[in-house]
Coordinates of C-alpha atoms and ligand atoms in Angstrom, one line a residue:
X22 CA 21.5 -1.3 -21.6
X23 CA 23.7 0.8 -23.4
X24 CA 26.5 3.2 -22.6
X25 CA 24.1 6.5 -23.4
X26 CA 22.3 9.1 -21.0
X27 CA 19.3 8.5 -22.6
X28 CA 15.6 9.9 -21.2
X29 CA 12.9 7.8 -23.4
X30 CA 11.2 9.9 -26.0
X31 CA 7.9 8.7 -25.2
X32 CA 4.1 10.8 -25.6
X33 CA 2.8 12.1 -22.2
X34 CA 5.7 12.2 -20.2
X35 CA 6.0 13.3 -16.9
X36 CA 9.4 13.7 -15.7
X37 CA 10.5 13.0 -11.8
X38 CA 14.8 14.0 -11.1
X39 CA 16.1 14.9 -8.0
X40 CA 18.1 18.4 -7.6
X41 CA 21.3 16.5 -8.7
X42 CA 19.8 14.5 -11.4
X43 CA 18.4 17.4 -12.9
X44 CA 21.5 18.9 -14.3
X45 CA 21.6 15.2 -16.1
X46 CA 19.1 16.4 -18.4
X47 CA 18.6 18.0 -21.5
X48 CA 15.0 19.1 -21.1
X49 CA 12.7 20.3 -18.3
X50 CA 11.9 18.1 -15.5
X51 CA 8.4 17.9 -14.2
X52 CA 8.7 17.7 -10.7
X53 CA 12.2 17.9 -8.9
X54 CA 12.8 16.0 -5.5
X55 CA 15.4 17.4 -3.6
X56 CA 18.2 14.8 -3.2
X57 CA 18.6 12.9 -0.2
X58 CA 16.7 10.0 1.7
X59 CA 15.2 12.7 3.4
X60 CA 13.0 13.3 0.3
X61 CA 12.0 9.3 1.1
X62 CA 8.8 10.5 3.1
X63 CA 4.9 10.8 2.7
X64 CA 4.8 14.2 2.5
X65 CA 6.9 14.4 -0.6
X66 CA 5.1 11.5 -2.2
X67 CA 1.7 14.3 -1.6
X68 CA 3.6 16.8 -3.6
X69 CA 4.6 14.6 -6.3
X70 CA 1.3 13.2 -7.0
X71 CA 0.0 16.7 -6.6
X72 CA 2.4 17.9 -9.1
X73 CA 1.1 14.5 -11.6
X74 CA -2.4 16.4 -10.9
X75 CA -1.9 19.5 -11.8
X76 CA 0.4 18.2 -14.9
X77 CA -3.2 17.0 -15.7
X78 CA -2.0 13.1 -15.8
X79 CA -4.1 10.6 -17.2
X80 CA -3.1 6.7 -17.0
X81 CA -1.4 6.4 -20.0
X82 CA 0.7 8.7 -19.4
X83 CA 4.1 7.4 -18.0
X84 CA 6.2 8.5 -15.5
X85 CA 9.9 8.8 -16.1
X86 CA 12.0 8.6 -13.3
X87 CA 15.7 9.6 -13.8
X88 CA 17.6 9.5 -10.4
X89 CA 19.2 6.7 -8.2
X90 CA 17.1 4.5 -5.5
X91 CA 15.7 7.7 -3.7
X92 CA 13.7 8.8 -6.5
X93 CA 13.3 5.4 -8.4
X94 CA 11.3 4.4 -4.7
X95 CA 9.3 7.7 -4.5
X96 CA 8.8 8.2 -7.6
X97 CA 7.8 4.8 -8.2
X98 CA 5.2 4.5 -5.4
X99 CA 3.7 7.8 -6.7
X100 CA 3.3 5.9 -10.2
X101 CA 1.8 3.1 -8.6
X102 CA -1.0 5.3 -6.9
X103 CA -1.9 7.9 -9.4
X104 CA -5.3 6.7 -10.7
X105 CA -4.5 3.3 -9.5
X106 CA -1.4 2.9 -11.5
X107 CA 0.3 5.1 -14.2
X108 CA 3.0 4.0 -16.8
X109 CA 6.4 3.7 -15.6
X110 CA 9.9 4.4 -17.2
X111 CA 12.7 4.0 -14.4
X112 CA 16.2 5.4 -15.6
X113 CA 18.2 4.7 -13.1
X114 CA 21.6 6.5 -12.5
X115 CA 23.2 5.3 -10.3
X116 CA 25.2 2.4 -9.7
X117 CA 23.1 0.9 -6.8
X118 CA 20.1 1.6 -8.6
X119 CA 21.1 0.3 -12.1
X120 CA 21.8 -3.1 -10.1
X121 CA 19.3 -3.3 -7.1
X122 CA 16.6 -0.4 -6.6
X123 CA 15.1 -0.1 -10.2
X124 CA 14.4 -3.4 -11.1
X125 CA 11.6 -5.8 -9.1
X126 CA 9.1 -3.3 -8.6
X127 CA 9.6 -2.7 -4.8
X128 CA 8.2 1.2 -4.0
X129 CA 8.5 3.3 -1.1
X130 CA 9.0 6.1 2.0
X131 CA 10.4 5.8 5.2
X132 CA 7.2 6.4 7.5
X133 CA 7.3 6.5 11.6
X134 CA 11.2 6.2 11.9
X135 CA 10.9 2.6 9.9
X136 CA 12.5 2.1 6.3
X137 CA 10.3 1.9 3.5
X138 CA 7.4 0.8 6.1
X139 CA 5.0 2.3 3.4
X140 CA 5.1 0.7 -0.6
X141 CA 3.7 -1.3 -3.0
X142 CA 5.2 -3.6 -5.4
X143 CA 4.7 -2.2 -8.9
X144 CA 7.7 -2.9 -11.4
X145 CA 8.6 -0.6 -14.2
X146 CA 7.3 -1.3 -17.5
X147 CA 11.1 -0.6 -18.5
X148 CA 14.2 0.2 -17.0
X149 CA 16.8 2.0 -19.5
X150 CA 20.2 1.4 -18.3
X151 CA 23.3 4.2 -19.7
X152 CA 25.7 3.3 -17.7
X153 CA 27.5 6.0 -18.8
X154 CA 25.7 7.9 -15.8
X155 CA 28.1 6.1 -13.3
X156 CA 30.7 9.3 -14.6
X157 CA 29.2 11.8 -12.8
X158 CA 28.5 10.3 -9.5
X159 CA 30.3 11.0 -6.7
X160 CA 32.8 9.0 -5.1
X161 CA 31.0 7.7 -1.8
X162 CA 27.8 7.4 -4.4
X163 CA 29.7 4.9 -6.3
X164 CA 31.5 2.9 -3.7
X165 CA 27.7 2.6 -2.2
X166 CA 26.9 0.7 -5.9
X167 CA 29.8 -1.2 -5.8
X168 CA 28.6 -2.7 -2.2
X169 CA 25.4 -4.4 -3.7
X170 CA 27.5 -5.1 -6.9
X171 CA 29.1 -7.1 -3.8
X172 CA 26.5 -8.0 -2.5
X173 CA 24.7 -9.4 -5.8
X174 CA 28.1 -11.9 -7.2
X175 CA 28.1 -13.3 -3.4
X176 CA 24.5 -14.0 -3.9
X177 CA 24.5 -15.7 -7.4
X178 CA 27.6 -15.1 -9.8
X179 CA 30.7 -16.0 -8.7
X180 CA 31.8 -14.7 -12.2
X181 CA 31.1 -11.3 -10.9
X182 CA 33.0 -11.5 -7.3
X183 CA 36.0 -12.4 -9.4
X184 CA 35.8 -9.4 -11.5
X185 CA 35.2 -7.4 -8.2
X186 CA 38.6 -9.1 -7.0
X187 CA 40.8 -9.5 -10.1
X188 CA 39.4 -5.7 -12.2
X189 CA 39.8 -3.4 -8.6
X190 CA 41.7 -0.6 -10.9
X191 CA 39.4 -0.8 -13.6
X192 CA 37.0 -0.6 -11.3
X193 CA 38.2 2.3 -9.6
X194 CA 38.4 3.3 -12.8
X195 CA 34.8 3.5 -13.8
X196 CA 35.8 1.1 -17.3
X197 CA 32.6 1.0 -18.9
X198 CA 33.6 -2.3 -19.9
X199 CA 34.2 -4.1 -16.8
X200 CA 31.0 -2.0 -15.4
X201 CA 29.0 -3.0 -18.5
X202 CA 29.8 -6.7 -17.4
X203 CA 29.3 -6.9 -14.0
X204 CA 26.1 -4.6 -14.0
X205 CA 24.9 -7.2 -17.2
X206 CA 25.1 -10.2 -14.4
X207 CA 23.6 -8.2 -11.2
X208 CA 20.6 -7.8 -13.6
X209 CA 20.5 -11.8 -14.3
X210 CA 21.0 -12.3 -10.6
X211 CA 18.0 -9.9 -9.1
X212 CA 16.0 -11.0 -12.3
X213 CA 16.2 -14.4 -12.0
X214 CA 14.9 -14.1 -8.4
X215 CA 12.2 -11.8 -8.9
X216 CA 10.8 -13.5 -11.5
X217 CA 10.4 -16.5 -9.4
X218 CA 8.9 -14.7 -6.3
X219 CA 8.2 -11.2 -6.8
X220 CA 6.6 -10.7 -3.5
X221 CA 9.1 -12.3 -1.3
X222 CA 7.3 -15.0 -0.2
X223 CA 10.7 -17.4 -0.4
X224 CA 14.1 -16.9 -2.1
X225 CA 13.7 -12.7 -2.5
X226 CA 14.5 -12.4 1.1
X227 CA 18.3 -13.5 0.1
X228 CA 18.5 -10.3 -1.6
X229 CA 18.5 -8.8 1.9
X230 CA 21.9 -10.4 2.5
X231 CA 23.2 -7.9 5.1
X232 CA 20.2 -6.1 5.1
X233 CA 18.1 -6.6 8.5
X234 CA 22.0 -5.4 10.0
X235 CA 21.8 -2.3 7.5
X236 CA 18.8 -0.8 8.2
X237 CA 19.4 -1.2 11.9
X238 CA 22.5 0.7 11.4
X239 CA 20.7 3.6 9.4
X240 CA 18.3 4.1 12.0
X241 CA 20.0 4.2 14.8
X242 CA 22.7 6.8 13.1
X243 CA 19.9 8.2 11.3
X244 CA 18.8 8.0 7.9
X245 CA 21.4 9.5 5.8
X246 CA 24.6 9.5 7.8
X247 CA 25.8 6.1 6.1
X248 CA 25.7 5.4 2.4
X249 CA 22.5 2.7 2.2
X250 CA 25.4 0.7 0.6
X251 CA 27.8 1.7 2.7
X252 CA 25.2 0.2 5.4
X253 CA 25.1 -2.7 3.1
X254 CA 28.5 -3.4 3.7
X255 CA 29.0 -3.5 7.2
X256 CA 25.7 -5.6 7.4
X257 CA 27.6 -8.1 5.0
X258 CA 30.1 -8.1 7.7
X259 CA 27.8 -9.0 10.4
X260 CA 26.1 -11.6 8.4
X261 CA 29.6 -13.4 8.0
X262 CA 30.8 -12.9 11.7
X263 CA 27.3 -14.2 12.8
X264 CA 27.6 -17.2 10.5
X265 CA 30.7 -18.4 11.6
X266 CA 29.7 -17.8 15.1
X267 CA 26.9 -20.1 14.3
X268 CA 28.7 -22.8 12.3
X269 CA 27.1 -22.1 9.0
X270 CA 29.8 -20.2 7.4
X271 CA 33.0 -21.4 6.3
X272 CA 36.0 -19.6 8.0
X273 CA 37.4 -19.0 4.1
X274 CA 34.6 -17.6 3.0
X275 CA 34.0 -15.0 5.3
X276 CA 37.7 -14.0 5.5
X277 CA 37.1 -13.4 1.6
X278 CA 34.6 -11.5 1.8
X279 CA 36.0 -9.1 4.7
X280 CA 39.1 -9.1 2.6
X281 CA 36.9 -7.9 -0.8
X282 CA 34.9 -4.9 1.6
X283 CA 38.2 -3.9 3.0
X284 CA 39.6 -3.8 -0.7
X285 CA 36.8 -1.2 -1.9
X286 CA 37.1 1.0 2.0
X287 CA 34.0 -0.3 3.3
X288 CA 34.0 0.1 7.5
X289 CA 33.6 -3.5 8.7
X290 CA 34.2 -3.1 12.2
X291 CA 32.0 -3.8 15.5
X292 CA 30.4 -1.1 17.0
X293 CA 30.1 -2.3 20.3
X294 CA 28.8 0.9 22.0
X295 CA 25.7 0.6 19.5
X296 CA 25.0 -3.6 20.0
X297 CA 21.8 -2.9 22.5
X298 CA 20.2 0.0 20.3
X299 CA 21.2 -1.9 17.2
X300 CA 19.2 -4.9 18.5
X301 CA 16.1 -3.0 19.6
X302 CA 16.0 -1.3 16.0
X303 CA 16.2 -5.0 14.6
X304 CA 13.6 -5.8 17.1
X305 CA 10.9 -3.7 15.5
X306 CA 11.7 -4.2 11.9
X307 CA 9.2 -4.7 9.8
X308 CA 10.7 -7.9 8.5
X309 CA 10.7 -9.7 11.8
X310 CA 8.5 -12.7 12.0
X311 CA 7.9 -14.1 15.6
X312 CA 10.0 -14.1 19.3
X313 CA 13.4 -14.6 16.9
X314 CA 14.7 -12.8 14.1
X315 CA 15.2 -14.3 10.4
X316 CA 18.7 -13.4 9.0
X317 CA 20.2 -14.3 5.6
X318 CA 23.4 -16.3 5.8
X319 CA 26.1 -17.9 3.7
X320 CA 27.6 -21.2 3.7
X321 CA 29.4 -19.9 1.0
X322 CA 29.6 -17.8 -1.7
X323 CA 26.3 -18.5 -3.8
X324 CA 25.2 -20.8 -1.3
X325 CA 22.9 -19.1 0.8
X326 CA 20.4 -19.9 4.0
X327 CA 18.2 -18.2 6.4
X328 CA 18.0 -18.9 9.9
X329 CA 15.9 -18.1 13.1
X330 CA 18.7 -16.4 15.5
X331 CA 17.8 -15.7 18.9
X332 CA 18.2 -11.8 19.6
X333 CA 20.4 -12.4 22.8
X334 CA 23.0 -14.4 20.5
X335 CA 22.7 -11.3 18.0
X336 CA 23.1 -8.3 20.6
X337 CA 26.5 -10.6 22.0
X338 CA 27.6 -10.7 18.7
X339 CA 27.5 -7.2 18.2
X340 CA 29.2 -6.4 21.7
X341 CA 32.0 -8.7 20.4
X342 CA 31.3 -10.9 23.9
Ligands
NAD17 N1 13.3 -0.6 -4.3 C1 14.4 -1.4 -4.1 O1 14.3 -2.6 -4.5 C2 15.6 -0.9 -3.5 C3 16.8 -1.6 -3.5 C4 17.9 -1.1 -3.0 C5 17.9 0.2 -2.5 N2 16.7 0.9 -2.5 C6 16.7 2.3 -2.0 O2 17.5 3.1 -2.7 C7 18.0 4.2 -2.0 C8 19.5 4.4 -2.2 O3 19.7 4.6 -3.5 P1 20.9 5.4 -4.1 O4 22.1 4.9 -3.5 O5 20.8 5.3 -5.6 O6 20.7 6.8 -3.5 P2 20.2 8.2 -4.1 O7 19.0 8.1 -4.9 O8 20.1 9.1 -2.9 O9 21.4 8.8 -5.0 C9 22.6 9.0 -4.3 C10 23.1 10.5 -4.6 O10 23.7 10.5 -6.0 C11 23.0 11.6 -6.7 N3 23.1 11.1 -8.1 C12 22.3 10.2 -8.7 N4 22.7 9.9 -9.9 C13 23.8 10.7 -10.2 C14 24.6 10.9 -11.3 N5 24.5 10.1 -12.3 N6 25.6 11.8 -11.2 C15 25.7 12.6 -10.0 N7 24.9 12.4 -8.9 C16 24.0 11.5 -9.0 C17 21.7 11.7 -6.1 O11 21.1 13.0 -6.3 C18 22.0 11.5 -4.6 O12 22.5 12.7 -4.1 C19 17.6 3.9 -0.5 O13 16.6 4.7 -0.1 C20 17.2 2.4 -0.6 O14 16.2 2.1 0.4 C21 15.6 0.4 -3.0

């Protein structure tokens, strides 16, 4: 990690930005995605690896992807299929990607109206974190980060939810320092648990803290119209109403944590109009094992479970019944 906007010097590169990410760099991009989660979809993936073709590709060559989790998936699924597997360089820029989307190898598109339905799990050989990046991103883009930022010190540091609490102007400030230190202890955090299970077999799927709520959210609003971390967010919400609901979550915990979204302008409240398409979206995720659905719960902070819910208990929750 350093505080740079550096793009790898490395022989036989092929270069993958999106139209924003572009102007980020200082030499010619190979192939430019246009921004968006739009651009999350097979058809782009065909041009991309198209693109690697005519570049005339060969496996050692690596792929350098400099974008946020949009083109870190894409771009990253394309690397793991051209001639079953080229190098990989992820460079991620923004926030939510330095801390979540470039590191544990998860690739992907959205195919069929489902999120990432279509991947491969092929991590980067590195991942070159500038944090300096973080300047340029847009407001909403960076409040997005800050959600699994969030999301990451409830899972496994409380050091970082107390910088998220006590640093909020420096924060809002970009301070590379405070930045530098939190993003430092995301990486641990999502390290540590990939390492153990890359594949999600067992304590991954507490990364998806908020998750099975979020995606259900972005496609019934439609990819695109929230943030993914802004979706993040109000499935944090959802995970802590549900848990006290259920007696697993301590009343003081979850008041913290609606007190830390609130604090960083995260939308955390029901959307009662949307509780029956919100559980038929749930319904079909790809995630869902058997009659009931799995969802990632808190005790407390760092102290996480799953549990089998029943979907009726879920859709009453989200009416506020
Ligand atoms: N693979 C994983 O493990 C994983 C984990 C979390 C999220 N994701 C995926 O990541 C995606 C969301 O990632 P994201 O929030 O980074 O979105 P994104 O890639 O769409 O980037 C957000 C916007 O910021 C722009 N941008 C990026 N860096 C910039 C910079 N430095 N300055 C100015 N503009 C910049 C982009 O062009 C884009 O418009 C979702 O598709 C989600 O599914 C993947």
């Amino acid at each position: 990690m350093t505080r740079e906007k550096v793009i790898p010097a490395v022989p036989e590169r092929f270069i993958l930005a999106d139209s924003n990410t572009v102007r980020l760099l200082s030499e010619k991009a190979d192939y430019v995605l246009p921004a968006g989660e739009e651009s999350k979809v097979w058809a782009r993936l065909e041009e991309i690896l198209a693109a690697m073709l005519g570049a005339d590709l060969s496996r050692d060559s690596t792929v350098v992807v400099v974008g946020g989790g949009v083109v870190a998936d894409v771009g990253s699924l394309a690397a793991s299929l051209y001639m079953r597997g080229a190098r990989l360089i992820l460079v991620p820029t923004t926030l939510l990607s330095m801390v979540d989307a470039a590191l544990g190898g998860k690739t992907g598109v959205n195919f069929g109206g489902y999120k990432n339905l279509v991947g491969t799990f092929y991590p980067a050989e590195e991942v070159r974190i500038g944090i300096g990046f973080v300047e340029s991103l847009p407001e909403r883009e960076y409040r997005s980060g800050l959600a699994e930022v969030i999301k990451t010190g409830l899972l496994g540091d409380e050091e970082v939810v107390e910088i998220l609490e006590s640093r909020r102007e420096a924060i809002a400030d970009r301070d590379f320092e405070v930045l530098e230190e939190a993003v430092w202890r995301c990486i641990l955090v999502k390290g540590a648990v990939v390492e153990r299970d890359l594949r999600e077999g067992g304590i991954r799927a507490h990364l998806n803290l908020g998750h099975t709520f979020a995606h259900a959210l972005e496609s019934v609003q439609g990819f695109g119209a929230w943030t993914h971390g802004e979706a993040v967010a109000w499935g944090i919400a959802r995970a802590m109403e549900l848990g006290v609901r259920l007696g697993v979550t301590e009343d003081e915990h979850a008041d913290r944590v609606f007190r830390l979204l609130s604090q960083y302008g995260f939308r955390t409240e029901l959307m009662p109009d949307a509780a029956d398409s919100l559980v038929a979206a749930m319904r079909k995720d790809k995630k869902r094992q058997g009659p009931t659905m799995r969802f990632i719960l808190q005790r407390d902070a760092q102290d996480t479970v799953i549990e089998e819910v029943e979907a009726e208990v879920i859709r009453a929750m989200l009416a506020g019944e």
